[in-house]
Amino acid sequence: MRIDVEIIIAANADGVAIAAADVVTDMIRDTPNAVLGLATGSSPLGLYAELAARVADGLDMTAVRGFALDEYVGLTPDDPRSYAHVIDTNVTGPLRLDPGNVHVPAGVGDDLVAACRQYEDDITRAGGIDLQILGIGRNGHLGFNEPASSFDSRTRIALLAESTRRDNARFFERPEDVPVQCVTQGLGTIMEARTTVLIATGTSKAEAITRAVRGPVSTQCPASILQRHQHAVIIVDEAAAAGLRSTDDYRHADSA
Ligand code: F6R
């Protein structure tokens, strides 16, 4: 079977971070003002830390622009649980980006629907996303596009799946504090990125990765849409790759 996505398997999470940072670094050396799509959650933290180390060593990311994937509805940017705060702390500061060039969907405001439209316009005006960094939910979600999201969806207000709220409860004091709604780039938005880099580590992601890579392209597994992307890279550790077969077309990253 020929699969369309490029799969890189690293020995462990450090190797995943390095392999992903190599892809991002190549992009920035080519296009110093590249537009990055920025996932939050645990998966890209190693990548951001590795990039921060490279920036400390001289990699210049000051012209890079960024658009976060999603935000919780109801959380203000100064709330430590908001993705705006996470992006500030893990990306904008350590990577020395210009804060004026880093955008996060608004989670509060009088007219979030208009803000979603504006977010799409801002991405278009920036020339589109060159490289979208992604994680994957255990249920196969991309951004907060939960199963059954339309493949054509754009940045919008969406409902979080109950399983996602449970998974993300670790970032909140009480499970009931996890917001019910979010603003997320749509699958249509994500698919327009020129390159996508999906990062997944650990056995808890193995089933979702198998469905994304080998399963039917179905809205029941939103990440399966990446099989139709023009340049999708999936970087996983051995544990998350457990369901892929040796006959799949992948390469091993140099060991970290
Ligand atoms: C976060 C996002 C989500 C996460 C996914 C995995 O911005 O869009 O799709 O990437 O829920 O989360 P972690 O990495 O915490 O397992």
PDB file of C-alpha atoms and ligand atoms in Angstrom:
ATOM      1  CA  MET A   1       0.000   0.000   0.000  1.00  0.00           C
ATOM      2  CA  ARG A   2       1.298   3.454  -0.845  1.00  0.00           C
ATOM      3  CA  ILE A   3       0.513   6.084   1.762  1.00  0.00           C
ATOM      4  CA  ASP A   4       0.611   9.750   0.967  1.00  0.00           C
ATOM      5  CA  VAL A   5       1.894  11.145   4.218  1.00  0.00           C
ATOM      6  CA  GLU A   6       5.571  11.269   5.113  1.00  0.00           C
ATOM      7  CA  ILE A   7       6.096   9.378   8.357  1.00  0.00           C
ATOM      8  CA  ILE A   8       9.192   9.794  10.486  1.00  0.00           C
ATOM      9  CA  ILE A   9       9.639   7.485  13.452  1.00  0.00           C
ATOM     10  CA  ALA A  10      12.038   8.545  16.204  1.00  0.00           C
ATOM     11  CA  ALA A  11      13.175   6.398  19.096  1.00  0.00           C
ATOM     12  CA  ASN A  12      11.666   8.622  21.767  1.00  0.00           C
ATOM     13  CA  ALA A  13      10.102  12.007  22.505  1.00  0.00           C
ATOM     14  CA  ASP A  14      13.470  13.802  22.363  1.00  0.00           C
ATOM     15  CA  GLY A  15      14.061  12.388  18.893  1.00  0.00           C
ATOM     16  CA  VAL A  16      10.589  13.551  17.828  1.00  0.00           C
ATOM     17  CA  ALA A  17      11.356  17.073  19.060  1.00  0.00           C
ATOM     18  CA  ILE A  18      14.648  17.169  17.172  1.00  0.00           C
ATOM     19  CA  ALA A  19      13.174  15.785  13.939  1.00  0.00           C
ATOM     20  CA  ALA A  20      10.318  18.299  14.096  1.00  0.00           C
ATOM     21  CA  ALA A  21      12.700  21.153  14.892  1.00  0.00           C
ATOM     22  CA  ASP A  22      14.767  20.157  11.843  1.00  0.00           C
ATOM     23  CA  VAL A  23      11.698  20.579   9.621  1.00  0.00           C
ATOM     24  CA  VAL A  24      10.867  23.958  11.160  1.00  0.00           C
ATOM     25  CA  THR A  25      14.496  25.129  11.016  1.00  0.00           C
ATOM     26  CA  ASP A  26      14.747  24.237   7.311  1.00  0.00           C
ATOM     27  CA  MET A  27      11.582  26.237   6.687  1.00  0.00           C
ATOM     28  CA  ILE A  28      12.906  29.298   8.547  1.00  0.00           C
ATOM     29  CA  ARG A  29      16.299  29.182   6.831  1.00  0.00           C
ATOM     30  CA  ASP A  30      14.432  29.168   3.492  1.00  0.00           C
ATOM     31  CA  THR A  31      11.775  31.684   4.490  1.00  0.00           C
ATOM     32  CA  PRO A  32      12.852  33.825   7.467  1.00  0.00           C
ATOM     33  CA  ASN A  33       9.392  35.402   7.777  1.00  0.00           C
ATOM     34  CA  ALA A  34       7.558  32.079   7.485  1.00  0.00           C
ATOM     35  CA  VAL A  35       4.042  31.834   8.881  1.00  0.00           C
ATOM     36  CA  LEU A  36       3.755  29.025  11.427  1.00  0.00           C
ATOM     37  CA  GLY A  37       0.529  27.491  12.683  1.00  0.00           C
ATOM     38  CA  LEU A  38       1.004  26.838  16.377  1.00  0.00           C
ATOM     39  CA  ALA A  39      -0.504  23.942  18.295  1.00  0.00           C
ATOM     40  CA  THR A  40      -0.575  23.951  22.067  1.00  0.00           C
ATOM     41  CA  GLY A  41      -1.082  20.989  24.418  1.00  0.00           C
ATOM     42  CA  SER A  42       1.759  18.713  25.517  1.00  0.00           C
ATOM     43  CA  SER A  43       2.846  17.297  22.159  1.00  0.00           C
ATOM     44  CA  PRO A  44       4.735  20.301  20.706  1.00  0.00           C
ATOM     45  CA  LEU A  45       6.391  21.401  23.971  1.00  0.00           C
ATOM     46  CA  GLY A  46       9.586  19.444  23.214  1.00  0.00           C
ATOM     47  CA  LEU A  47       9.698  20.987  19.734  1.00  0.00           C
ATOM     48  CA  TYR A  48       9.320  24.498  21.163  1.00  0.00           C
ATOM     49  CA  ALA A  49      12.029  23.808  23.755  1.00  0.00           C
ATOM     50  CA  GLU A  50      14.367  22.482  21.049  1.00  0.00           C
ATOM     51  CA  LEU A  51      13.700  25.547  18.879  1.00  0.00           C
ATOM     52  CA  ALA A  52      14.333  27.801  21.880  1.00  0.00           C
ATOM     53  CA  ALA A  53      17.723  26.110  22.362  1.00  0.00           C
ATOM     54  CA  ARG A  54      18.538  26.679  18.678  1.00  0.00           C
ATOM     55  CA  VAL A  55      17.470  30.334  18.978  1.00  0.00           C
ATOM     56  CA  ALA A  56      19.787  30.687  21.974  1.00  0.00           C
ATOM     57  CA  ASP A  57      22.488  29.223  19.687  1.00  0.00           C
ATOM     58  CA  GLY A  58      21.859  31.783  16.947  1.00  0.00           C
ATOM     59  CA  LEU A  59      18.800  30.673  14.949  1.00  0.00           C
ATOM     60  CA  ASP A  60      16.983  33.892  14.074  1.00  0.00           C
ATOM     61  CA  MET A  61      13.198  33.615  14.337  1.00  0.00           C
ATOM     62  CA  THR A  62      12.492  37.305  14.875  1.00  0.00           C
ATOM     63  CA  ALA A  63      10.697  37.686  11.526  1.00  0.00           C
ATOM     64  CA  VAL A  64       8.573  34.532  11.937  1.00  0.00           C
ATOM     65  CA  ARG A  65       4.836  35.040  12.186  1.00  0.00           C
ATOM     66  CA  GLY A  66       2.455  32.732  14.042  1.00  0.00           C
ATOM     67  CA  PHE A  67      -1.209  31.797  14.235  1.00  0.00           C
ATOM     68  CA  ALA A  68      -2.339  29.575  17.096  1.00  0.00           C
ATOM     69  CA  LEU A  69      -4.655  26.706  16.272  1.00  0.00           C
ATOM     70  CA  ASP A  70      -7.240  27.227  18.945  1.00  0.00           C
ATOM     71  CA  GLU A  71      -8.391  28.814  22.189  1.00  0.00           C
ATOM     72  CA  TYR A  72     -10.911  28.034  24.908  1.00  0.00           C
ATOM     73  CA  VAL A  73     -14.061  30.129  24.910  1.00  0.00           C
ATOM     74  CA  GLY A  74     -14.327  32.103  28.140  1.00  0.00           C
ATOM     75  CA  LEU A  75     -10.636  32.330  29.018  1.00  0.00           C
ATOM     76  CA  THR A  76      -8.875  35.686  28.755  1.00  0.00           C
ATOM     77  CA  PRO A  77      -5.286  35.842  27.444  1.00  0.00           C
ATOM     78  CA  ASP A  78      -3.923  36.570  30.912  1.00  0.00           C
ATOM     79  CA  ASP A  79      -5.493  33.385  32.306  1.00  0.00           C
ATOM     80  CA  PRO A  80      -2.624  30.867  32.708  1.00  0.00           C
ATOM     81  CA  ARG A  81      -4.899  28.109  31.382  1.00  0.00           C
ATOM     82  CA  SER A  82      -5.600  29.992  28.138  1.00  0.00           C
ATOM     83  CA  TYR A  83      -3.742  28.989  25.000  1.00  0.00           C
ATOM     84  CA  ALA A  84      -2.817  32.656  24.499  1.00  0.00           C
ATOM     85  CA  HIS A  85      -0.859  32.398  27.739  1.00  0.00           C
ATOM     86  CA  VAL A  86       0.660  29.046  26.772  1.00  0.00           C
ATOM     87  CA  ILE A  87       1.799  30.466  23.421  1.00  0.00           C
ATOM     88  CA  ASP A  88       3.255  33.521  25.132  1.00  0.00           C
ATOM     89  CA  THR A  89       5.188  31.423  27.633  1.00  0.00           C
ATOM     90  CA  ASN A  90       6.385  28.591  25.394  1.00  0.00           C
ATOM     91  CA  VAL A  91       6.644  30.192  21.980  1.00  0.00           C
ATOM     92  CA  THR A  92       6.670  33.981  21.703  1.00  0.00           C
ATOM     93  CA  GLY A  93       9.116  34.610  24.549  1.00  0.00           C
ATOM     94  CA  PRO A  94      11.558  31.692  24.196  1.00  0.00           C
ATOM     95  CA  LEU A  95      11.638  31.846  20.385  1.00  0.00           C
ATOM     96  CA  ARG A  96      12.003  35.646  20.496  1.00  0.00           C
ATOM     97  CA  LEU A  97       9.104  36.255  18.138  1.00  0.00           C
ATOM     98  CA  ASP A  98       7.659  39.733  17.816  1.00  0.00           C
ATOM     99  CA  PRO A  99       4.477  39.628  19.949  1.00  0.00           C
ATOM    100  CA  GLY A 100       2.777  41.785  17.298  1.00  0.00           C
ATOM    101  CA  ASN A 101       3.283  38.942  14.812  1.00  0.00           C
ATOM    102  CA  VAL A 102       1.734  36.217  16.972  1.00  0.00           C
ATOM    103  CA  HIS A 103      -2.017  35.724  16.799  1.00  0.00           C
ATOM    104  CA  VAL A 104      -4.309  33.590  18.953  1.00  0.00           C
ATOM    105  CA  PRO A 105      -8.064  33.281  18.329  1.00  0.00           C
ATOM    106  CA  ALA A 106     -10.082  35.360  20.771  1.00  0.00           C
ATOM    107  CA  GLY A 107     -11.811  33.308  23.464  1.00  0.00           C
ATOM    108  CA  VAL A 108     -13.702  36.270  24.879  1.00  0.00           C
ATOM    109  CA  GLY A 109     -15.360  39.235  23.220  1.00  0.00           C
ATOM    110  CA  ASP A 110     -18.661  40.708  22.112  1.00  0.00           C
ATOM    111  CA  ASP A 111     -18.692  39.063  18.719  1.00  0.00           C
ATOM    112  CA  LEU A 112     -16.646  35.877  18.527  1.00  0.00           C
ATOM    113  CA  VAL A 113     -18.204  34.941  15.191  1.00  0.00           C
ATOM    114  CA  ALA A 114     -16.883  38.157  13.628  1.00  0.00           C
ATOM    115  CA  ALA A 115     -13.536  37.524  15.361  1.00  0.00           C
ATOM    116  CA  CYS A 116     -13.364  34.072  13.716  1.00  0.00           C
ATOM    117  CA  ARG A 117     -13.943  35.627  10.292  1.00  0.00           C
ATOM    118  CA  GLN A 118     -11.286  38.226  11.054  1.00  0.00           C
ATOM    119  CA  TYR A 119      -8.853  35.453  12.059  1.00  0.00           C
ATOM    120  CA  GLU A 120      -9.318  33.778   8.683  1.00  0.00           C
ATOM    121  CA  ASP A 121      -8.797  37.154   6.968  1.00  0.00           C
ATOM    122  CA  ASP A 122      -5.639  37.752   8.976  1.00  0.00           C
ATOM    123  CA  ILE A 123      -4.248  34.361   7.919  1.00  0.00           C
ATOM    124  CA  THR A 124      -5.060  35.139   4.282  1.00  0.00           C
ATOM    125  CA  ARG A 125      -3.505  38.597   4.534  1.00  0.00           C
ATOM    126  CA  ALA A 126      -0.329  37.036   5.981  1.00  0.00           C
ATOM    127  CA  GLY A 127      -0.123  34.946   2.801  1.00  0.00           C
ATOM    128  CA  GLY A 128      -1.435  31.710   4.343  1.00  0.00           C
ATOM    129  CA  ILE A 129       0.252  29.310   6.730  1.00  0.00           C
ATOM    130  CA  ASP A 130       3.556  27.877   5.524  1.00  0.00           C
ATOM    131  CA  LEU A 131       3.917  25.204   8.186  1.00  0.00           C
ATOM    132  CA  GLN A 132       1.168  24.087  10.523  1.00  0.00           C
ATOM    133  CA  ILE A 133       2.328  22.339  13.692  1.00  0.00           C
ATOM    134  CA  LEU A 134      -0.276  19.865  14.918  1.00  0.00           C
ATOM    135  CA  GLY A 135      -0.929  17.436  17.746  1.00  0.00           C
ATOM    136  CA  ILE A 136      -3.625  14.769  17.606  1.00  0.00           C
ATOM    137  CA  GLY A 137      -6.352  13.957  20.078  1.00  0.00           C
ATOM    138  CA  ARG A 138      -6.869  10.360  21.212  1.00  0.00           C
ATOM    139  CA  ASN A 139     -10.144  10.562  19.300  1.00  0.00           C
ATOM    140  CA  GLY A 140      -8.323  11.722  16.167  1.00  0.00           C
ATOM    141  CA  HIS A 141      -9.139  15.412  16.501  1.00  0.00           C
ATOM    142  CA  LEU A 142      -6.987  18.068  14.843  1.00  0.00           C
ATOM    143  CA  GLY A 143      -7.041  21.457  16.496  1.00  0.00           C
ATOM    144  CA  PHE A 144     -10.364  21.180  18.280  1.00  0.00           C
ATOM    145  CA  ASN A 145     -12.087  19.750  15.234  1.00  0.00           C
ATOM    146  CA  GLU A 146     -13.740  16.832  16.950  1.00  0.00           C
ATOM    147  CA  PRO A 147     -15.082  13.739  15.121  1.00  0.00           C
ATOM    148  CA  ALA A 148     -17.872  14.647  12.674  1.00  0.00           C
ATOM    149  CA  SER A 149     -16.394  18.114  11.979  1.00  0.00           C
ATOM    150  CA  SER A 150     -16.728  19.043   8.331  1.00  0.00           C
ATOM    151  CA  PHE A 151     -13.605  18.701   6.217  1.00  0.00           C
ATOM    152  CA  ASP A 152     -14.481  22.146   4.803  1.00  0.00           C
ATOM    153  CA  SER A 153     -14.791  23.849   8.190  1.00  0.00           C
ATOM    154  CA  ARG A 154     -13.151  27.210   8.850  1.00  0.00           C
ATOM    155  CA  THR A 155     -12.188  29.004  12.067  1.00  0.00           C
ATOM    156  CA  ARG A 156     -15.279  28.847  14.246  1.00  0.00           C
ATOM    157  CA  ILE A 157     -16.763  28.268  17.664  1.00  0.00           C
ATOM    158  CA  ALA A 158     -17.018  24.531  18.317  1.00  0.00           C
ATOM    159  CA  LEU A 159     -17.968  22.161  21.119  1.00  0.00           C
ATOM    160  CA  LEU A 160     -15.312  20.091  22.835  1.00  0.00           C
ATOM    161  CA  ALA A 161     -15.953  16.349  22.981  1.00  0.00           C
ATOM    162  CA  GLU A 162     -16.474  15.065  26.504  1.00  0.00           C
ATOM    163  CA  SER A 163     -13.437  12.789  26.068  1.00  0.00           C
ATOM    164  CA  THR A 164     -11.311  15.831  25.136  1.00  0.00           C
ATOM    165  CA  ARG A 165     -12.557  17.717  28.199  1.00  0.00           C
ATOM    166  CA  ARG A 166     -11.524  14.726  30.326  1.00  0.00           C
ATOM    167  CA  ASP A 167      -8.116  14.507  28.620  1.00  0.00           C
ATOM    168  CA  ASN A 168      -7.475  18.222  29.180  1.00  0.00           C
ATOM    169  CA  ALA A 169      -8.724  18.279  32.764  1.00  0.00           C
ATOM    170  CA  ARG A 170      -5.086  17.888  33.820  1.00  0.00           C
ATOM    171  CA  PHE A 171      -4.571  21.580  33.026  1.00  0.00           C
ATOM    172  CA  PHE A 172      -7.457  22.683  35.276  1.00  0.00           C
ATOM    173  CA  GLU A 173      -8.099  22.541  38.981  1.00  0.00           C
ATOM    174  CA  ARG A 174     -11.386  20.648  38.630  1.00  0.00           C
ATOM    175  CA  PRO A 175     -12.731  18.657  35.653  1.00  0.00           C
ATOM    176  CA  GLU A 176     -15.816  20.857  35.538  1.00  0.00           C
ATOM    177  CA  ASP A 177     -13.596  23.918  34.996  1.00  0.00           C
ATOM    178  CA  VAL A 178     -12.638  22.738  31.491  1.00  0.00           C
ATOM    179  CA  PRO A 179     -14.516  24.984  29.059  1.00  0.00           C
ATOM    180  CA  VAL A 180     -17.269  23.428  26.979  1.00  0.00           C
ATOM    181  CA  GLN A 181     -16.601  25.515  23.892  1.00  0.00           C
ATOM    182  CA  CYS A 182     -13.532  26.553  21.963  1.00  0.00           C
ATOM    183  CA  VAL A 183     -12.545  28.551  18.923  1.00  0.00           C
ATOM    184  CA  THR A 184     -10.562  26.446  16.471  1.00  0.00           C
ATOM    185  CA  GLN A 185      -9.095  26.774  13.032  1.00  0.00           C
ATOM    186  CA  GLY A 186     -11.206  24.545  10.820  1.00  0.00           C
ATOM    187  CA  LEU A 187     -10.076  21.466   8.948  1.00  0.00           C
ATOM    188  CA  GLY A 188     -10.406  23.481   5.732  1.00  0.00           C
ATOM    189  CA  THR A 189      -8.116  26.115   7.240  1.00  0.00           C
ATOM    190  CA  ILE A 190      -5.579  23.494   8.340  1.00  0.00           C
ATOM    191  CA  MET A 191      -5.627  21.797   4.938  1.00  0.00           C
ATOM    192  CA  GLU A 192      -4.616  25.067   3.253  1.00  0.00           C
ATOM    193  CA  ALA A 193      -1.309  25.158   5.147  1.00  0.00           C
ATOM    194  CA  ARG A 194       1.471  24.421   2.660  1.00  0.00           C
ATOM    195  CA  THR A 195       3.073  21.871   4.986  1.00  0.00           C
ATOM    196  CA  THR A 196       1.640  20.199   8.068  1.00  0.00           C
ATOM    197  CA  VAL A 197       3.779  18.576  10.762  1.00  0.00           C
ATOM    198  CA  LEU A 198       1.878  16.377  13.187  1.00  0.00           C
ATOM    199  CA  ILE A 199       3.634  15.314  16.366  1.00  0.00           C
ATOM    200  CA  ALA A 200       2.535  12.410  18.558  1.00  0.00           C
ATOM    201  CA  THR A 201       4.250  10.483  21.312  1.00  0.00           C
ATOM    202  CA  GLY A 202       3.262   7.669  23.640  1.00  0.00           C
ATOM    203  CA  THR A 203       1.048   4.619  23.477  1.00  0.00           C
ATOM    204  CA  SER A 204      -2.078   6.662  24.162  1.00  0.00           C
ATOM    205  CA  LYS A 205      -1.757   8.133  20.649  1.00  0.00           C
ATOM    206  CA  ALA A 206      -1.045   4.859  18.805  1.00  0.00           C
ATOM    207  CA  GLU A 207      -4.638   4.096  17.889  1.00  0.00           C
ATOM    208  CA  ALA A 208      -5.320   7.632  16.647  1.00  0.00           C
ATOM    209  CA  ILE A 209      -2.138   7.570  14.544  1.00  0.00           C
ATOM    210  CA  THR A 210      -3.073   4.212  13.040  1.00  0.00           C
ATOM    211  CA  ARG A 211      -6.541   5.489  12.139  1.00  0.00           C
ATOM    212  CA  ALA A 212      -5.133   8.751  10.753  1.00  0.00           C
ATOM    213  CA  VAL A 213      -2.554   7.035   8.554  1.00  0.00           C
ATOM    214  CA  ARG A 214      -4.097   3.688   7.636  1.00  0.00           C
ATOM    215  CA  GLY A 215      -7.797   4.147   8.203  1.00  0.00           C
ATOM    216  CA  PRO A 216     -10.376   5.399   5.741  1.00  0.00           C
ATOM    217  CA  VAL A 217     -10.474   9.146   5.205  1.00  0.00           C
ATOM    218  CA  SER A 218     -13.482   9.844   7.371  1.00  0.00           C
ATOM    219  CA  THR A 219     -14.837  12.694   9.465  1.00  0.00           C
ATOM    220  CA  GLN A 220     -14.963  10.124  12.291  1.00  0.00           C
ATOM    221  CA  CYS A 221     -11.173  10.520  12.450  1.00  0.00           C
ATOM    222  CA  PRO A 222     -10.533  14.172  11.528  1.00  0.00           C
ATOM    223  CA  ALA A 223      -6.757  13.629  11.238  1.00  0.00           C
ATOM    224  CA  SER A 224      -7.345  11.129   8.419  1.00  0.00           C
ATOM    225  CA  ILE A 225      -7.913  14.144   6.141  1.00  0.00           C
ATOM    226  CA  LEU A 226      -4.131  14.582   6.186  1.00  0.00           C
ATOM    227  CA  GLN A 227      -3.941  11.596   3.813  1.00  0.00           C
ATOM    228  CA  ARG A 228      -5.198  14.104   1.222  1.00  0.00           C
ATOM    229  CA  HIS A 229      -2.786  16.877   2.139  1.00  0.00           C
ATOM    230  CA  GLN A 230      -0.209  17.996  -0.416  1.00  0.00           C
ATOM    231  CA  HIS A 231       2.647  17.767   2.107  1.00  0.00           C
ATOM    232  CA  ALA A 232       1.832  16.151   5.430  1.00  0.00           C
ATOM    233  CA  VAL A 233       4.649  15.032   7.715  1.00  0.00           C
ATOM    234  CA  ILE A 234       3.859  12.887  10.754  1.00  0.00           C
ATOM    235  CA  ILE A 235       6.591  12.554  13.363  1.00  0.00           C
ATOM    236  CA  VAL A 236       6.028   9.927  16.036  1.00  0.00           C
ATOM    237  CA  ASP A 237       7.988   7.955  18.580  1.00  0.00           C
ATOM    238  CA  GLU A 238       8.088   4.149  18.595  1.00  0.00           C
ATOM    239  CA  ALA A 239       5.198   3.966  21.062  1.00  0.00           C
ATOM    240  CA  ALA A 240       2.851   6.106  18.970  1.00  0.00           C
ATOM    241  CA  ALA A 241       3.942   4.182  15.859  1.00  0.00           C
ATOM    242  CA  ALA A 242       2.992   0.824  17.375  1.00  0.00           C
ATOM    243  CA  GLY A 243       0.049   0.306  15.020  1.00  0.00           C
ATOM    244  CA  LEU A 244       1.942   1.084  11.816  1.00  0.00           C
ATOM    245  CA  ARG A 245       3.232  -1.871   9.870  1.00  0.00           C
ATOM    246  CA  SER A 246       6.782  -2.457   8.741  1.00  0.00           C
ATOM    247  CA  THR A 247       5.470  -2.376   5.167  1.00  0.00           C
ATOM    248  CA  ASP A 248       4.367   1.226   5.624  1.00  0.00           C
ATOM    249  CA  ASP A 249       6.478   3.805   3.891  1.00  0.00           C
ATOM    250  CA  TYR A 250       8.340   5.576   6.676  1.00  0.00           C
ATOM    251  CA  ARG A 251      11.846   6.459   7.687  1.00  0.00           C
ATOM    252  CA  HIS A 252      13.562   6.362  11.042  1.00  0.00           C
ATOM    253  CA  ALA A 253      14.907   9.650  12.380  1.00  0.00           C
ATOM    254  CA  ASP A 254      18.569   9.692  13.360  1.00  0.00           C
ATOM    255  CA  SER A 255      18.662   8.675  16.970  1.00  0.00           C
ATOM    256  CA  ALA A 256      18.563  11.588  19.408  1.00  0.00           C
TER     257      ALA A 256
HETATM  258  C1  F6R B   1      -3.962  22.037  20.811  1.00  0.00           C
HETATM  259  C2  F6R B   1      -4.756  21.246  19.869  1.00  0.00           C
HETATM  260  C3  F6R B   1      -5.123  19.831  20.142  1.00  0.00           C
HETATM  261  C4  F6R B   1      -3.981  19.018  20.730  1.00  0.00           C
HETATM  262  C5  F6R B   1      -4.436  17.591  21.021  1.00  0.00           C
HETATM  263  C6  F6R B   1      -3.335  16.775  21.660  1.00  0.00           C
HETATM  264  O1  F6R B   1      -3.714  23.325  20.282  1.00  0.00           O
HETATM  265  O2  F6R B   1      -5.141  21.775  18.888  1.00  0.00           O
HETATM  266  O3  F6R B   1      -5.550  19.237  18.938  1.00  0.00           O
HETATM  267  O4  F6R B   1      -2.914  19.010  19.833  1.00  0.00           O
HETATM  268  O5  F6R B   1      -5.546  17.623  21.871  1.00  0.00           O
HETATM  269  O6  F6R B   1      -3.051  17.303  22.914  1.00  0.00           O
HETATM  270  P1  F6R B   1      -1.757  16.853  23.704  1.00  0.00           P
HETATM  271  O7  F6R B   1      -0.601  17.266  22.865  1.00  0.00           O
HETATM  272  O8  F6R B   1      -1.804  17.625  24.994  1.00  0.00           O
HETATM  273  O9  F6R B   1      -1.843  15.382  23.872  1.00  0.00           O
END
